[in-house]
Amino acid sequence: MSHAEVGATPVRPVPTGISTATLRRLELAAGGLASACLAAMEERQPWFERLPADQRAGVLLVTQTGVSNFVAWLAEPSETIRLTAEAFRIAPRDLARRLSLRQTVDLVRIATDVFEQRLPPLAADEAEYRVLAEAVLRFGREIAFAAATVYAGAAEARGAWDARLEALVVDGVVRGDADDALVSRAAALGWDPAAAVRVLVGSAPVDNPPERLGELRRHAARIGRSVLVGVQGSRLVVLLSEPRPGRAGAPGGHKSTSAPGRQPIGRLAEDFGPGPVVVGPVTANLAGAHASARDALAGLRAAPGWPEAPRPVDAEDLLPERAMSGDPEAHRQLVESFVAPLEDAGGELLRTLAAYLEGGCALESCARVLFVHPNTVRYRLRRVSELTGRAPTDPRDALVLRTALVAGRLQAATRSGEQPGTL
């Protein structure tokens, strides 16, 4: 924060009646008064004594300037003076960053107490005493308001800078630019670069976006998660920390979006705009978060293909739609997660699954095609479910498995050098 940019705080004039002799006594007492304020701060605030020497000197400088301004104001009560800008301009640049607003208000309160004890007794008579007592209270109040203005300006500047930094981090993750600079920017925002992370994408809120995004951050804080939020046009991208790495779905495994462990994410989805909200897989750290963003964005593009999808929905649950929309990563995941385990099991399971799905999911007809007993088909389908996490008898799972079979055949044809359209 640049203290030179802090505006002036005008102080309303007090009644005249301070004699020249009293003003002279106040001027002579200014140095001792500032030192007395510093001593009182050390006595009443233990943390003040632990400040570095340059920070303590900065507080003394601000206090001395305040005393001088007070005396100047009493000498010309019809004039307004620049209280805060001058005092903070000569203070160390990082003073406001080292002291919280609460600490600053405590110091102002102590200085005002010292002013009240030491200044009114310098008055020549009872009338001057009352004027000085009133002036000290008014001056202390204005100083406190001015300090609050300084910190409010610093908070606004910091908030704007943090928002720009946050947008850069989210954009870097989406584009895959996970370099040291991105990790450093995230750390400056309080993000743990080593924390596991997943990416949520959906539409940005259309009604009162600032409040909705603030509510999203509050929801994340209540469930003990950190978030980085980026609005990219009409799209909202959220980086969500995970409490522990865990697996984002072992090969062949399946985790439903509606599982109890996903309920906190469901609450976050309420703060998105209308339409689908897609959740990418967990990645080990921020450097690998692009993989989660890639899958989540591919799922968002393909989500219209499954109108009945839950909200939020895992990117993994949209593998068929993603594959049909031309996502090569979805093809790879389908083959690795569903075809490869069945091939490794010996081949009978894969043939049985293909015959069952392509025969209209009729158990008896599948058994006749394979020349086996229906109980054998039941057993093999049960094994398919155990290995893939998908039940061939469930309509949605059947679509996933059938799409995986098609992707596996296309991959095999590509490897063997066959060209589409050849006989």
Coordinates of N, CA and C in Angstrom, one line a residue, residues 51-160:
L51 N 8.1 -5.8 18.4 CA 8.3 -5.3 17.1 C 9.7 -5.0 16.8
P52 N 10.1 -5.1 15.5 CA 11.5 -4.7 15.1 C 11.7 -3.2 15.4
A53 N 13.0 -2.8 15.5 CA 13.3 -1.4 15.9 C 12.7 -0.4 14.9
D54 N 12.8 -0.8 13.6 CA 12.3 0.1 12.6 C 10.8 0.3 12.6
Q55 N 10.1 -0.7 13.0 CA 8.7 -0.6 13.2 C 8.3 0.3 14.4
R56 N 9.0 0.1 15.5 CA 8.8 0.9 16.6 C 9.1 2.4 16.3
A57 N 10.2 2.6 15.6 CA 10.5 4.0 15.2 C 9.5 4.6 14.3
G58 N 8.9 3.7 13.5 CA 7.8 4.2 12.6 C 6.6 4.7 13.4
V59 N 6.2 3.9 14.4 CA 5.1 4.3 15.3 C 5.4 5.6 16.0
L60 N 6.7 5.7 16.5 CA 7.1 7.0 17.2 C 6.9 8.1 16.2
L61 N 7.4 7.9 15.0 CA 7.3 9.0 14.0 C 5.9 9.5 13.8
V62 N 5.0 8.5 13.6 CA 3.6 8.8 13.4 C 3.0 9.5 14.6
T63 N 3.4 9.1 15.8 CA 2.9 9.7 17.0 C 3.4 11.1 17.1
Q64 N 4.6 11.4 16.8 CA 5.2 12.7 16.9 C 4.5 13.6 15.9
T65 N 4.2 13.1 14.7 CA 3.5 13.9 13.7 C 2.1 14.2 14.1
G66 N 1.5 13.2 14.7 CA 0.1 13.5 15.3 C 0.1 14.6 16.3
V67 N 1.1 14.6 17.2 CA 1.2 15.6 18.2 C 1.4 17.0 17.6
S68 N 2.3 17.0 16.6 CA 2.5 18.3 15.9 C 1.3 18.8 15.2
N69 N 0.6 17.9 14.6 CA -0.7 18.3 13.9 C -1.7 18.8 14.9
F70 N -1.8 18.2 16.0 CA -2.7 18.6 17.0 C -2.5 20.0 17.5
V71 N -1.2 20.3 17.8 CA -0.8 21.6 18.2 C -1.1 22.7 17.1
A72 N -0.8 22.3 15.8 CA -1.0 23.2 14.7 C -2.5 23.5 14.5
W73 N -3.3 22.4 14.7 CA -4.8 22.6 14.6 C -5.3 23.5 15.7
L74 N -4.8 23.4 16.9 CA -5.3 24.3 18.0 C -4.9 25.7 17.7
A75 N -3.7 25.9 17.1 CA -3.3 27.3 16.8 C -4.2 27.9 15.7
E76 N -4.7 27.2 14.8 CA -5.5 27.7 13.7 C -6.8 26.8 13.6
P77 N -7.7 26.9 14.5 CA -8.9 26.0 14.5 C -9.8 26.2 13.4
S78 N -9.7 27.3 12.6 CA -10.6 27.6 11.5 C -10.1 26.8 10.3
E79 N -8.9 26.3 10.3 CA -8.3 25.6 9.1 C -8.4 24.1 9.3
T80 N -8.5 23.4 8.2 CA -8.4 21.9 8.2 C -7.0 21.5 7.8
I81 N -6.6 20.4 8.4 CA -5.2 20.0 8.1 C -5.2 18.6 7.6
R82 N -4.1 18.1 7.0 CA -4.0 16.8 6.5 C -3.4 15.9 7.6
L83 N -4.3 15.2 8.3 CA -3.8 14.4 9.5 C -3.1 13.2 9.0
T84 N -3.8 12.3 8.3 CA -3.3 11.0 8.1 C -2.3 10.9 7.0
A85 N -2.5 11.6 5.9 CA -1.6 11.4 4.8 C -0.2 11.8 5.1
E86 N 0.0 12.9 5.8 CA 1.3 13.3 6.2 C 2.0 12.3 7.2
A87 N 1.2 11.9 8.2 CA 1.8 11.0 9.2 C 2.2 9.6 8.6
F88 N 1.3 9.1 7.8 CA 1.6 7.7 7.2 C 2.6 7.8 6.1
R89 N 2.7 9.0 5.4 CA 3.7 9.1 4.3 C 5.1 9.0 4.8
I90 N 5.4 9.4 6.0 CA 6.7 9.4 6.5 C 7.0 8.1 7.3
A91 N 6.0 7.3 7.5 CA 6.2 6.0 8.2 C 6.8 5.0 7.3
P92 N 7.4 3.9 7.9 CA 7.9 2.8 7.0 C 6.8 2.3 6.1
R93 N 7.1 1.9 4.9 CA 6.1 1.5 3.9 C 5.3 0.3 4.4
D94 N 6.0 -0.6 5.1 CA 5.3 -1.9 5.5 C 4.7 -1.8 6.9
L95 N 4.6 -0.6 7.5 CA 4.0 -0.5 8.8 C 2.6 -1.0 8.9
A96 N 1.8 -0.6 7.9 CA 0.4 -1.0 7.9 C 0.2 -2.5 7.7
R97 N 1.2 -3.1 7.0 CA 1.2 -4.5 6.7 C 1.6 -5.3 8.0
R98 N 2.4 -4.7 8.8 CA 2.9 -5.4 10.0 C 1.9 -5.3 11.1
L99 N 1.1 -4.2 11.2 CA 0.2 -4.0 12.3 C -1.2 -4.2 11.7
S100 N -2.0 -5.0 12.5 CA -3.4 -5.2 12.1 C -4.2 -4.0 12.4
L101 N -5.4 -3.9 11.9 CA -6.3 -2.7 12.2 C -6.6 -2.7 13.7
R102 N -6.9 -3.9 14.3 CA -7.1 -4.0 15.7 C -6.0 -3.5 16.5
Q103 N -4.7 -3.8 16.2 CA -3.6 -3.4 16.9 C -3.4 -1.9 16.8
T104 N -3.7 -1.3 15.6 CA -3.5 0.1 15.3 C -4.6 0.9 16.2
V105 N -5.8 0.4 16.2 CA -6.8 1.0 17.1 C -6.4 1.0 18.5
D106 N -5.8 -0.1 19.0 CA -5.4 -0.2 20.4 C -4.3 0.9 20.7
L107 N -3.4 1.0 19.7 CA -2.3 2.1 19.9 C -2.9 3.5 19.9
V108 N -3.9 3.7 19.0 CA -4.5 5.0 19.0 C -5.2 5.3 20.3
R109 N -5.9 4.3 20.9 CA -6.6 4.4 22.2 C -5.6 4.7 23.3
I110 N -4.4 4.1 23.3 CA -3.4 4.3 24.3 C -2.9 5.8 24.1
A111 N -2.6 6.2 22.9 CA -2.1 7.5 22.7 C -3.1 8.6 23.1
T112 N -4.4 8.3 22.9 CA -5.4 9.2 23.3 C -5.5 9.3 24.8
D113 N -5.3 8.2 25.5 CA -5.3 8.2 26.9 C -4.2 9.1 27.5
V114 N -3.0 8.9 26.8 CA -1.8 9.7 27.3 C -2.1 11.2 27.0
F115 N -2.7 11.5 25.9 CA -3.0 12.9 25.6 C -4.0 13.4 26.6
E116 N -5.0 12.7 27.0 CA -6.0 13.1 28.0 C -5.3 13.4 29.3
Q117 N -4.3 12.6 29.7 CA -3.6 12.7 31.0 C -2.7 13.9 31.0
R118 N -2.0 14.2 29.9 CA -0.9 15.1 29.9 C -1.2 16.5 29.3
L119 N -2.1 16.5 28.4 CA -2.3 17.8 27.7 C -3.2 18.8 28.5
P120 N -4.4 18.4 29.0 CA -5.3 19.3 29.7 C -4.6 20.0 30.9
P121 N -3.7 19.3 31.7 CA -3.1 20.0 32.8 C -2.2 21.2 32.3
L122 N -1.8 21.3 31.0 CA -1.0 22.4 30.6 C -1.8 23.6 30.3
A123 N -3.1 23.5 30.5 CA -4.0 24.7 30.3 C -3.8 25.8 31.3
A124 N -4.0 27.0 31.0 CA -3.8 28.2 31.9 C -5.0 28.3 32.9
D125 N -6.2 27.9 32.5 CA -7.3 28.0 33.4 C -8.3 26.9 33.1
E126 N -9.4 27.0 33.8 CA -10.5 26.0 33.6 C -11.1 26.0 32.3
A127 N -11.3 27.1 31.6 CA -11.9 27.2 30.3 C -11.0 26.5 29.3
E128 N -9.6 26.8 29.4 CA -8.7 26.1 28.5 C -8.7 24.6 28.7
Y129 N -8.8 24.2 29.9 CA -8.8 22.8 30.3 C -9.9 22.1 29.6
R130 N -11.1 22.7 29.6 CA -12.3 22.0 29.0 C -12.1 22.0 27.5
V131 N -11.5 23.1 26.9 CA -11.3 23.1 25.4 C -10.3 22.0 25.0
L132 N -9.2 21.9 25.8 CA -8.2 20.9 25.5 C -8.7 19.5 25.6
A133 N -9.5 19.2 26.7 CA -10.1 17.9 26.9 C -11.0 17.5 25.7
E134 N -11.8 18.5 25.3 CA -12.7 18.2 24.2 C -11.9 18.0 22.9
A135 N -10.9 18.8 22.7 CA -10.1 18.7 21.5 C -9.4 17.3 21.4
V136 N -8.9 16.9 22.5 CA -8.1 15.6 22.5 C -9.1 14.4 22.1
L137 N -10.3 14.4 22.7 CA -11.3 13.4 22.3 C -11.6 13.4 20.8
R138 N -11.9 14.6 20.3 CA -12.2 14.7 18.9 C -11.1 14.4 18.0
F139 N -9.9 14.8 18.4 CA -8.7 14.5 17.6 C -8.5 13.0 17.6
G140 N -8.6 12.3 18.7 CA -8.3 10.9 18.8 C -9.4 10.1 18.0
R141 N -10.6 10.6 18.0 CA -11.6 9.9 17.2 C -11.3 10.0 15.7
E142 N -10.9 11.2 15.3 CA -10.6 11.4 13.9 C -9.4 10.6 13.4
I143 N -8.4 10.5 14.3 CA -7.3 9.7 14.0 C -7.7 8.2 13.8
A144 N -8.6 7.7 14.7 CA -9.0 6.3 14.6 C -9.8 6.1 13.3
F145 N -10.7 7.1 12.9 CA -11.4 6.9 11.6 C -10.4 7.0 10.5
A146 N -9.4 7.8 10.6 CA -8.4 7.9 9.5 C -7.6 6.6 9.3
A147 N -7.3 6.0 10.5 CA -6.6 4.7 10.4 C -7.4 3.7 9.8
A148 N -8.7 3.6 10.1 CA -9.6 2.7 9.5 C -9.7 2.9 8.0
T149 N -9.7 4.2 7.6 CA -9.7 4.4 6.1 C -8.4 3.9 5.4
V150 N -7.3 4.1 6.1 CA -6.0 3.6 5.6 C -6.1 2.1 5.4
Y151 N -6.6 1.4 6.4 CA -6.6 -0.1 6.3 C -7.7 -0.6 5.3
A152 N -8.8 0.2 5.2 CA -9.8 -0.2 4.2 C -9.3 0.0 2.8
G153 N -8.5 1.0 2.5 CA -7.9 1.2 1.2 C -6.9 0.1 0.9
A154 N -6.1 -0.3 2.0 CA -5.2 -1.4 1.8 C -5.9 -2.7 1.5
A155 N -7.0 -2.9 2.2 CA -7.8 -4.2 1.9 C -8.3 -4.2 0.5
E156 N -8.8 -3.1 0.0 CA -9.4 -3.0 -1.3 C -8.3 -3.3 -2.3
A157 N -7.1 -2.7 -2.1 CA -6.0 -2.9 -3.1 C -5.6 -4.3 -3.0
R158 N -5.5 -4.9 -1.8 CA -5.0 -6.3 -1.7 C -6.1 -7.2 -2.3
G159 N -7.4 -6.9 -2.1 CA -8.4 -7.8 -2.7 C -8.3 -7.8 -4.2
A160 N -8.1 -6.6 -4.8 CA -8.1 -6.5 -6.3 C -6.8 -7.2 -6.8

